[in-house]
Amino acid sequence: MSVRLRYALLLAVAACVASPVSAANPSKIAITPESRDAAVIMRAPSTSAVYTLAIARYDPAAQDLSGGWEALPVPTAEQRSSDYVVQKVKPGTYVVRELIQQARWGVCFHAGTLQFDVKPGQAVYLGEFDAGTPLGELQRNALSRRDLVAGSYTLHNYFDGISTPRFTQPADPALPEVRAFMAEALPRTRVAPVAAQFRPATFSTGRALLGARVCGGMVRKKKS
């Protein structure tokens, strides 16, 4: 690959992550011990890329997605006042599904990922996400495959050789830094954070209507 083409591809990958990302407003999230819903919190230090980490409902027995997913969008440093990202979720078992840039490029964690449980009235802290590894794998795939352009109906998904997502949790089980963040940014949430209990997981991939491989299998209808 020529130096000029490599430079052009690097610019294209950088450009694909430059648009604004809308994150949830933590001050509007209200979780109490009586709540039917819950919250998921992740620490995501600033990187040179804007990305979204997708988590999805998971069926451990079938080892497959069970329908429904949530986005944890990570905007630029200028667009946020904290390294923490918060999302209100329904209780259940979740899996870390994929990392997406600009809704057109993504790495799918299907072959080796993490699952965790969320109970009603909980604020589950995932830890500090290592975005550098999947972002590097995404960029290398985009460069090697010359996926320079992604049109309105194009999604470049990468499936092979993708590392398991990594989260670093504080050693202190009281999660003091997370508690301090919640006290300031989530005034309507009145529960203490709990650390996610991760377990290994895998899930199936599927096909779109035109045959392209997608991250996550089709939701299967139960037999009557």
PDB file of C-alpha atoms in Angstrom:
ATOM      1  CA  MET A   1       0.000   0.000   0.000  1.00  0.00           C
ATOM      2  CA  SER A   2       1.411   3.401  -0.985  1.00  0.00           C
ATOM      3  CA  VAL A   3       2.091   6.056   1.633  1.00  0.00           C
ATOM      4  CA  ARG A   4      -0.434   8.354  -0.084  1.00  0.00           C
ATOM      5  CA  LEU A   5      -3.220   5.736   0.014  1.00  0.00           C
ATOM      6  CA  ARG A   6      -2.483   4.845   3.643  1.00  0.00           C
ATOM      7  CA  TYR A   7      -2.628   8.539   4.588  1.00  0.00           C
ATOM      8  CA  ALA A   8      -5.931   8.975   2.744  1.00  0.00           C
ATOM      9  CA  LEU A   9      -7.410   5.962   4.511  1.00  0.00           C
ATOM     10  CA  LEU A  10      -6.281   7.239   7.892  1.00  0.00           C
ATOM     11  CA  LEU A  11      -7.959  10.572   7.186  1.00  0.00           C
ATOM     12  CA  ALA A  12     -11.143   8.803   6.120  1.00  0.00           C
ATOM     13  CA  VAL A  13     -11.290   6.674   9.268  1.00  0.00           C
ATOM     14  CA  ALA A  14     -10.682   9.760  11.389  1.00  0.00           C
ATOM     15  CA  ALA A  15     -13.396  11.686   9.544  1.00  0.00           C
ATOM     16  CA  CYS A  16     -15.917   8.924  10.018  1.00  0.00           C
ATOM     17  CA  VAL A  17     -15.862   9.483  13.776  1.00  0.00           C
ATOM     18  CA  ALA A  18     -16.008  13.281  13.819  1.00  0.00           C
ATOM     19  CA  SER A  19     -19.758  13.899  13.895  1.00  0.00           C
ATOM     20  CA  PRO A  20     -21.496  14.765  17.187  1.00  0.00           C
ATOM     21  CA  VAL A  21     -22.766  11.928  19.382  1.00  0.00           C
ATOM     22  CA  SER A  22     -25.780  12.355  21.629  1.00  0.00           C
ATOM     23  CA  ALA A  23     -25.210  10.906  25.099  1.00  0.00           C
ATOM     24  CA  ALA A  24     -27.838  10.395  27.779  1.00  0.00           C
ATOM     25  CA  ASN A  25     -28.281  13.228  30.274  1.00  0.00           C
ATOM     26  CA  PRO A  26     -27.393  11.691  33.674  1.00  0.00           C
ATOM     27  CA  SER A  27     -29.358  14.339  35.591  1.00  0.00           C
ATOM     28  CA  LYS A  28     -32.596  13.002  34.095  1.00  0.00           C
ATOM     29  CA  ILE A  29     -31.949   9.398  35.153  1.00  0.00           C
ATOM     30  CA  ALA A  30     -33.743   8.516  38.389  1.00  0.00           C
ATOM     31  CA  ILE A  31     -32.985   5.089  39.855  1.00  0.00           C
ATOM     32  CA  THR A  32     -34.130   4.196  43.367  1.00  0.00           C
ATOM     33  CA  PRO A  33     -34.318   0.861  45.224  1.00  0.00           C
ATOM     34  CA  GLU A  34     -37.971   0.672  44.151  1.00  0.00           C
ATOM     35  CA  SER A  35     -37.295   1.292  40.446  1.00  0.00           C
ATOM     36  CA  ARG A  36     -38.236  -1.244  37.809  1.00  0.00           C
ATOM     37  CA  ASP A  37     -35.421   0.046  35.611  1.00  0.00           C
ATOM     38  CA  ALA A  38     -31.677   0.281  36.220  1.00  0.00           C
ATOM     39  CA  ALA A  39     -28.619   2.190  35.035  1.00  0.00           C
ATOM     40  CA  VAL A  40     -25.323   1.158  33.490  1.00  0.00           C
ATOM     41  CA  ILE A  41     -22.242   3.321  34.025  1.00  0.00           C
ATOM     42  CA  MET A  42     -18.935   3.158  32.152  1.00  0.00           C
ATOM     43  CA  ARG A  43     -15.778   5.224  32.419  1.00  0.00           C
ATOM     44  CA  ALA A  44     -14.446   6.106  28.983  1.00  0.00           C
ATOM     45  CA  PRO A  45     -11.378   8.373  28.927  1.00  0.00           C
ATOM     46  CA  SER A  46     -11.049  10.632  25.902  1.00  0.00           C
ATOM     47  CA  THR A  47      -9.544   9.203  22.725  1.00  0.00           C
ATOM     48  CA  SER A  48      -8.933  10.630  19.275  1.00  0.00           C
ATOM     49  CA  ALA A  49     -12.107   8.871  18.068  1.00  0.00           C
ATOM     50  CA  VAL A  50     -15.803   9.237  18.754  1.00  0.00           C
ATOM     51  CA  TYR A  51     -17.443   5.855  19.168  1.00  0.00           C
ATOM     52  CA  THR A  52     -20.411   3.966  20.598  1.00  0.00           C
ATOM     53  CA  LEU A  53     -20.180   0.807  22.665  1.00  0.00           C
ATOM     54  CA  ALA A  54     -23.288  -1.331  22.155  1.00  0.00           C
ATOM     55  CA  ILE A  55     -24.597  -3.727  24.799  1.00  0.00           C
ATOM     56  CA  ALA A  56     -27.425  -6.144  24.010  1.00  0.00           C
ATOM     57  CA  ARG A  57     -29.894  -8.353  25.858  1.00  0.00           C
ATOM     58  CA  TYR A  58     -28.496 -11.868  26.050  1.00  0.00           C
ATOM     59  CA  ASP A  59     -29.878 -15.367  26.504  1.00  0.00           C
ATOM     60  CA  PRO A  60     -27.153 -17.376  28.310  1.00  0.00           C
ATOM     61  CA  ALA A  61     -28.926 -20.710  27.740  1.00  0.00           C
ATOM     62  CA  ALA A  62     -29.089 -20.239  23.971  1.00  0.00           C
ATOM     63  CA  GLN A  63     -25.795 -18.302  23.906  1.00  0.00           C
ATOM     64  CA  ASP A  64     -27.396 -15.738  21.633  1.00  0.00           C
ATOM     65  CA  LEU A  65     -28.866 -12.253  21.650  1.00  0.00           C
ATOM     66  CA  SER A  66     -32.432 -12.130  22.900  1.00  0.00           C
ATOM     67  CA  GLY A  67     -33.551  -8.851  21.344  1.00  0.00           C
ATOM     68  CA  GLY A  68     -33.027  -5.224  22.283  1.00  0.00           C
ATOM     69  CA  TRP A  69     -29.783  -3.292  22.638  1.00  0.00           C
ATOM     70  CA  GLU A  70     -28.541  -0.117  24.287  1.00  0.00           C
ATOM     71  CA  ALA A  71     -25.946   2.386  23.130  1.00  0.00           C
ATOM     72  CA  LEU A  72     -23.225   3.859  25.320  1.00  0.00           C
ATOM     73  CA  PRO A  73     -22.083   6.767  23.121  1.00  0.00           C
ATOM     74  CA  VAL A  74     -18.699   8.315  23.887  1.00  0.00           C
ATOM     75  CA  PRO A  75     -18.465  11.869  22.473  1.00  0.00           C
ATOM     76  CA  THR A  76     -15.442  14.127  22.181  1.00  0.00           C
ATOM     77  CA  ALA A  77     -13.869  15.730  25.225  1.00  0.00           C
ATOM     78  CA  GLU A  78     -15.364  19.061  24.163  1.00  0.00           C
ATOM     79  CA  GLN A  79     -18.885  17.607  24.175  1.00  0.00           C
ATOM     80  CA  ARG A  80     -18.832  16.251  27.724  1.00  0.00           C
ATOM     81  CA  SER A  81     -17.947  17.288  31.240  1.00  0.00           C
ATOM     82  CA  SER A  82     -16.952  13.868  32.584  1.00  0.00           C
ATOM     83  CA  ASP A  83     -15.252  10.641  31.560  1.00  0.00           C
ATOM     84  CA  TYR A  84     -18.332   8.697  32.669  1.00  0.00           C
ATOM     85  CA  VAL A  85     -21.138   7.565  30.371  1.00  0.00           C
ATOM     86  CA  VAL A  86     -24.521   6.572  31.802  1.00  0.00           C
ATOM     87  CA  GLN A  87     -27.493   4.813  30.198  1.00  0.00           C
ATOM     88  CA  LYS A  88     -30.856   3.810  31.643  1.00  0.00           C
ATOM     89  CA  VAL A  89     -31.647   0.146  30.874  1.00  0.00           C
ATOM     90  CA  LYS A  90     -34.204  -2.549  31.529  1.00  0.00           C
ATOM     91  CA  PRO A  91     -33.088  -5.279  33.939  1.00  0.00           C
ATOM     92  CA  GLY A  92     -31.768  -8.527  32.506  1.00  0.00           C
ATOM     93  CA  THR A  93     -28.603 -10.200  31.267  1.00  0.00           C
ATOM     94  CA  TYR A  94     -26.523  -8.189  28.824  1.00  0.00           C
ATOM     95  CA  VAL A  95     -23.563  -8.881  26.588  1.00  0.00           C
ATOM     96  CA  VAL A  96     -20.994  -6.425  25.206  1.00  0.00           C
ATOM     97  CA  ARG A  97     -21.957  -6.617  21.537  1.00  0.00           C
ATOM     98  CA  GLU A  98     -19.802  -4.308  19.431  1.00  0.00           C
ATOM     99  CA  LEU A  99     -17.945  -1.039  19.091  1.00  0.00           C
ATOM    100  CA  ILE A 100     -19.228   1.247  16.329  1.00  0.00           C
ATOM    101  CA  GLN A 101     -17.850   4.350  14.643  1.00  0.00           C
ATOM    102  CA  GLN A 102     -20.157   6.701  12.736  1.00  0.00           C
ATOM    103  CA  ALA A 103     -22.760   3.913  12.471  1.00  0.00           C
ATOM    104  CA  ARG A 104     -20.843   2.635   9.437  1.00  0.00           C
ATOM    105  CA  TRP A 105     -17.757   0.850  10.827  1.00  0.00           C
ATOM    106  CA  GLY A 106     -17.732  -1.651  13.671  1.00  0.00           C
ATOM    107  CA  VAL A 107     -15.937  -4.513  15.408  1.00  0.00           C
ATOM    108  CA  CYS A 108     -18.131  -7.379  16.600  1.00  0.00           C
ATOM    109  CA  PHE A 109     -17.191  -9.176  19.828  1.00  0.00           C
ATOM    110  CA  HIS A 110     -19.244 -12.285  19.015  1.00  0.00           C
ATOM    111  CA  ALA A 111     -16.438 -14.859  19.304  1.00  0.00           C
ATOM    112  CA  GLY A 112     -15.309 -13.830  22.767  1.00  0.00           C
ATOM    113  CA  THR A 113     -17.040 -11.207  24.871  1.00  0.00           C
ATOM    114  CA  LEU A 114     -18.463 -10.542  28.336  1.00  0.00           C
ATOM    115  CA  GLN A 115     -21.896 -10.943  29.861  1.00  0.00           C
ATOM    116  CA  PHE A 116     -23.240  -9.351  33.034  1.00  0.00           C
ATOM    117  CA  ASP A 117     -26.503  -9.084  34.951  1.00  0.00           C
ATOM    118  CA  VAL A 118     -28.492  -5.959  35.756  1.00  0.00           C
ATOM    119  CA  LYS A 119     -31.192  -6.087  38.427  1.00  0.00           C
ATOM    120  CA  PRO A 120     -34.053  -3.617  38.986  1.00  0.00           C
ATOM    121  CA  GLY A 121     -33.011  -0.606  41.026  1.00  0.00           C
ATOM    122  CA  GLN A 122     -29.288  -1.082  40.393  1.00  0.00           C
ATOM    123  CA  ALA A 123     -26.574   1.219  39.071  1.00  0.00           C
ATOM    124  CA  VAL A 124     -24.097  -1.249  37.571  1.00  0.00           C
ATOM    125  CA  TYR A 125     -20.569   0.021  37.000  1.00  0.00           C
ATOM    126  CA  LEU A 126     -18.791  -1.702  34.115  1.00  0.00           C
ATOM    127  CA  GLY A 127     -15.410  -0.157  34.815  1.00  0.00           C
ATOM    128  CA  GLU A 128     -13.007   1.803  32.653  1.00  0.00           C
ATOM    129  CA  PHE A 129     -13.280   0.645  29.052  1.00  0.00           C
ATOM    130  CA  ASP A 130     -10.140   0.021  27.012  1.00  0.00           C
ATOM    131  CA  ALA A 131     -11.197   1.541  23.701  1.00  0.00           C
ATOM    132  CA  GLY A 132      -7.709   1.606  22.227  1.00  0.00           C
ATOM    133  CA  THR A 133      -7.578  -2.098  21.391  1.00  0.00           C
ATOM    134  CA  PRO A 134     -10.872  -2.392  19.415  1.00  0.00           C
ATOM    135  CA  LEU A 135     -10.361   1.015  17.782  1.00  0.00           C
ATOM    136  CA  GLY A 136      -6.942  -0.126  16.590  1.00  0.00           C
ATOM    137  CA  GLU A 137      -8.382  -3.396  15.273  1.00  0.00           C
ATOM    138  CA  LEU A 138     -11.135  -1.482  13.472  1.00  0.00           C
ATOM    139  CA  GLN A 139      -8.655   0.873  11.842  1.00  0.00           C
ATOM    140  CA  ARG A 140      -6.338  -1.947  10.767  1.00  0.00           C
ATOM    141  CA  ASN A 141      -9.259  -3.795   9.157  1.00  0.00           C
ATOM    142  CA  ALA A 142     -10.490  -0.660   7.400  1.00  0.00           C
ATOM    143  CA  LEU A 143      -7.009   0.055   6.050  1.00  0.00           C
ATOM    144  CA  SER A 144      -6.235  -3.502   4.946  1.00  0.00           C
ATOM    145  CA  ARG A 145      -9.618  -3.901   3.223  1.00  0.00           C
ATOM    146  CA  ARG A 146      -9.618  -0.380   1.823  1.00  0.00           C
ATOM    147  CA  ASP A 147     -13.046   0.313   3.295  1.00  0.00           C
ATOM    148  CA  LEU A 148     -12.668   4.009   2.567  1.00  0.00           C
ATOM    149  CA  VAL A 149     -16.310   4.802   1.854  1.00  0.00           C
ATOM    150  CA  ALA A 150     -19.520   3.767   3.612  1.00  0.00           C
ATOM    151  CA  GLY A 151     -22.719   4.901   1.925  1.00  0.00           C
ATOM    152  CA  SER A 152     -26.194   5.226   3.384  1.00  0.00           C
ATOM    153  CA  TYR A 153     -26.793   1.458   3.278  1.00  0.00           C
ATOM    154  CA  THR A 154     -23.226   0.284   3.930  1.00  0.00           C
ATOM    155  CA  LEU A 155     -21.954  -1.135   7.207  1.00  0.00           C
ATOM    156  CA  HIS A 156     -18.391  -2.374   7.435  1.00  0.00           C
ATOM    157  CA  ASN A 157     -18.402  -4.972  10.205  1.00  0.00           C
ATOM    158  CA  TYR A 158     -15.239  -6.820  11.239  1.00  0.00           C
ATOM    159  CA  PHE A 159     -15.551 -10.198  12.919  1.00  0.00           C
ATOM    160  CA  ASP A 160     -12.285 -12.119  12.861  1.00  0.00           C
ATOM    161  CA  GLY A 161      -9.318 -11.673  15.167  1.00  0.00           C
ATOM    162  CA  ILE A 162     -11.168  -9.233  17.421  1.00  0.00           C
ATOM    163  CA  SER A 163     -10.016  -9.130  21.043  1.00  0.00           C
ATOM    164  CA  THR A 164     -12.338  -9.622  24.006  1.00  0.00           C
ATOM    165  CA  PRO A 165     -13.462  -6.221  25.362  1.00  0.00           C
ATOM    166  CA  ARG A 166     -11.559  -5.120  28.448  1.00  0.00           C
ATOM    167  CA  PHE A 167     -12.738  -3.202  31.491  1.00  0.00           C
ATOM    168  CA  THR A 168     -10.656  -2.147  34.477  1.00  0.00           C
ATOM    169  CA  GLN A 169     -12.525  -1.834  37.782  1.00  0.00           C
ATOM    170  CA  PRO A 170     -11.234  -0.072  40.890  1.00  0.00           C
ATOM    171  CA  ALA A 171      -9.810  -2.276  43.628  1.00  0.00           C
ATOM    172  CA  ASP A 172     -11.973  -0.611  46.278  1.00  0.00           C
ATOM    173  CA  PRO A 173     -15.361  -2.375  46.317  1.00  0.00           C
ATOM    174  CA  ALA A 174     -17.004   0.826  47.562  1.00  0.00           C
ATOM    175  CA  LEU A 175     -16.227   2.463  44.192  1.00  0.00           C
ATOM    176  CA  PRO A 176     -15.535   5.886  45.744  1.00  0.00           C
ATOM    177  CA  GLU A 177     -14.866   7.721  42.481  1.00  0.00           C
ATOM    178  CA  VAL A 178     -18.060   6.407  40.912  1.00  0.00           C
ATOM    179  CA  ARG A 179     -20.053   7.370  43.995  1.00  0.00           C
ATOM    180  CA  ALA A 180     -18.639  10.887  43.791  1.00  0.00           C
ATOM    181  CA  PHE A 181     -19.583  11.142  40.119  1.00  0.00           C
ATOM    182  CA  MET A 182     -23.117   9.916  40.823  1.00  0.00           C
ATOM    183  CA  ALA A 183     -23.583  12.361  43.713  1.00  0.00           C
ATOM    184  CA  GLU A 184     -22.776  15.241  41.381  1.00  0.00           C
ATOM    185  CA  ALA A 185     -24.186  14.132  38.025  1.00  0.00           C
ATOM    186  CA  LEU A 186     -27.107  11.848  38.992  1.00  0.00           C
ATOM    187  CA  PRO A 187     -28.959  13.814  41.684  1.00  0.00           C
ATOM    188  CA  ARG A 188     -32.177  11.857  41.130  1.00  0.00           C
ATOM    189  CA  THR A 189     -30.511   8.455  41.494  1.00  0.00           C
ATOM    190  CA  ARG A 190     -30.480   7.223  45.073  1.00  0.00           C
ATOM    191  CA  VAL A 191     -28.663   3.885  44.949  1.00  0.00           C
ATOM    192  CA  ALA A 192     -25.007   3.008  45.477  1.00  0.00           C
ATOM    193  CA  PRO A 193     -23.056   1.680  42.488  1.00  0.00           C
ATOM    194  CA  VAL A 194     -22.275  -2.019  42.219  1.00  0.00           C
ATOM    195  CA  ALA A 195     -19.460  -3.514  40.159  1.00  0.00           C
ATOM    196  CA  ALA A 196     -20.460  -5.632  37.179  1.00  0.00           C
ATOM    197  CA  GLN A 197     -19.787  -9.341  37.580  1.00  0.00           C
ATOM    198  CA  PHE A 198     -18.450 -10.316  34.175  1.00  0.00           C
ATOM    199  CA  ARG A 199     -18.571 -13.820  32.730  1.00  0.00           C
ATOM    200  CA  PRO A 200     -17.320 -15.086  29.351  1.00  0.00           C
ATOM    201  CA  ALA A 201     -19.865 -15.222  26.526  1.00  0.00           C
ATOM    202  CA  THR A 202     -20.251 -15.828  22.805  1.00  0.00           C
ATOM    203  CA  PHE A 203     -23.135 -15.199  20.420  1.00  0.00           C
ATOM    204  CA  SER A 204     -24.085 -15.922  16.832  1.00  0.00           C
ATOM    205  CA  THR A 205     -23.769 -13.582  13.884  1.00  0.00           C
ATOM    206  CA  GLY A 206     -26.453 -13.260  11.224  1.00  0.00           C
ATOM    207  CA  ARG A 207     -27.158 -11.981   7.744  1.00  0.00           C
ATOM    208  CA  ALA A 208     -28.893  -8.838   6.533  1.00  0.00           C
ATOM    209  CA  LEU A 209     -31.585  -8.949   3.850  1.00  0.00           C
ATOM    210  CA  LEU A 210     -28.989  -8.544   1.089  1.00  0.00           C
ATOM    211  CA  GLY A 211     -26.693 -11.182   2.581  1.00  0.00           C
ATOM    212  CA  ALA A 212     -24.156  -9.026   4.414  1.00  0.00           C
ATOM    213  CA  ARG A 213     -22.947 -10.459   7.705  1.00  0.00           C
ATOM    214  CA  VAL A 214     -24.223  -8.556  10.748  1.00  0.00           C
ATOM    215  CA  CYS A 215     -23.246  -8.502  14.403  1.00  0.00           C
ATOM    216  CA  GLY A 216     -25.834 -10.636  16.151  1.00  0.00           C
ATOM    217  CA  GLY A 217     -28.148 -13.371  14.927  1.00  0.00           C
ATOM    218  CA  MET A 218     -31.773 -12.851  14.081  1.00  0.00           C
ATOM    219  CA  VAL A 219     -34.099 -13.099  17.077  1.00  0.00           C
ATOM    220  CA  ARG A 220     -35.642 -16.522  16.943  1.00  0.00           C
ATOM    221  CA  LYS A 221     -39.368 -17.012  17.433  1.00  0.00           C
ATOM    222  CA  LYS A 222     -40.255 -19.544  20.089  1.00  0.00           C
ATOM    223  CA  LYS A 223     -41.968 -22.656  18.885  1.00  0.00           C
ATOM    224  CA  SER A 224     -45.577 -22.976  19.978  1.00  0.00           C
TER     225      SER A 224
END
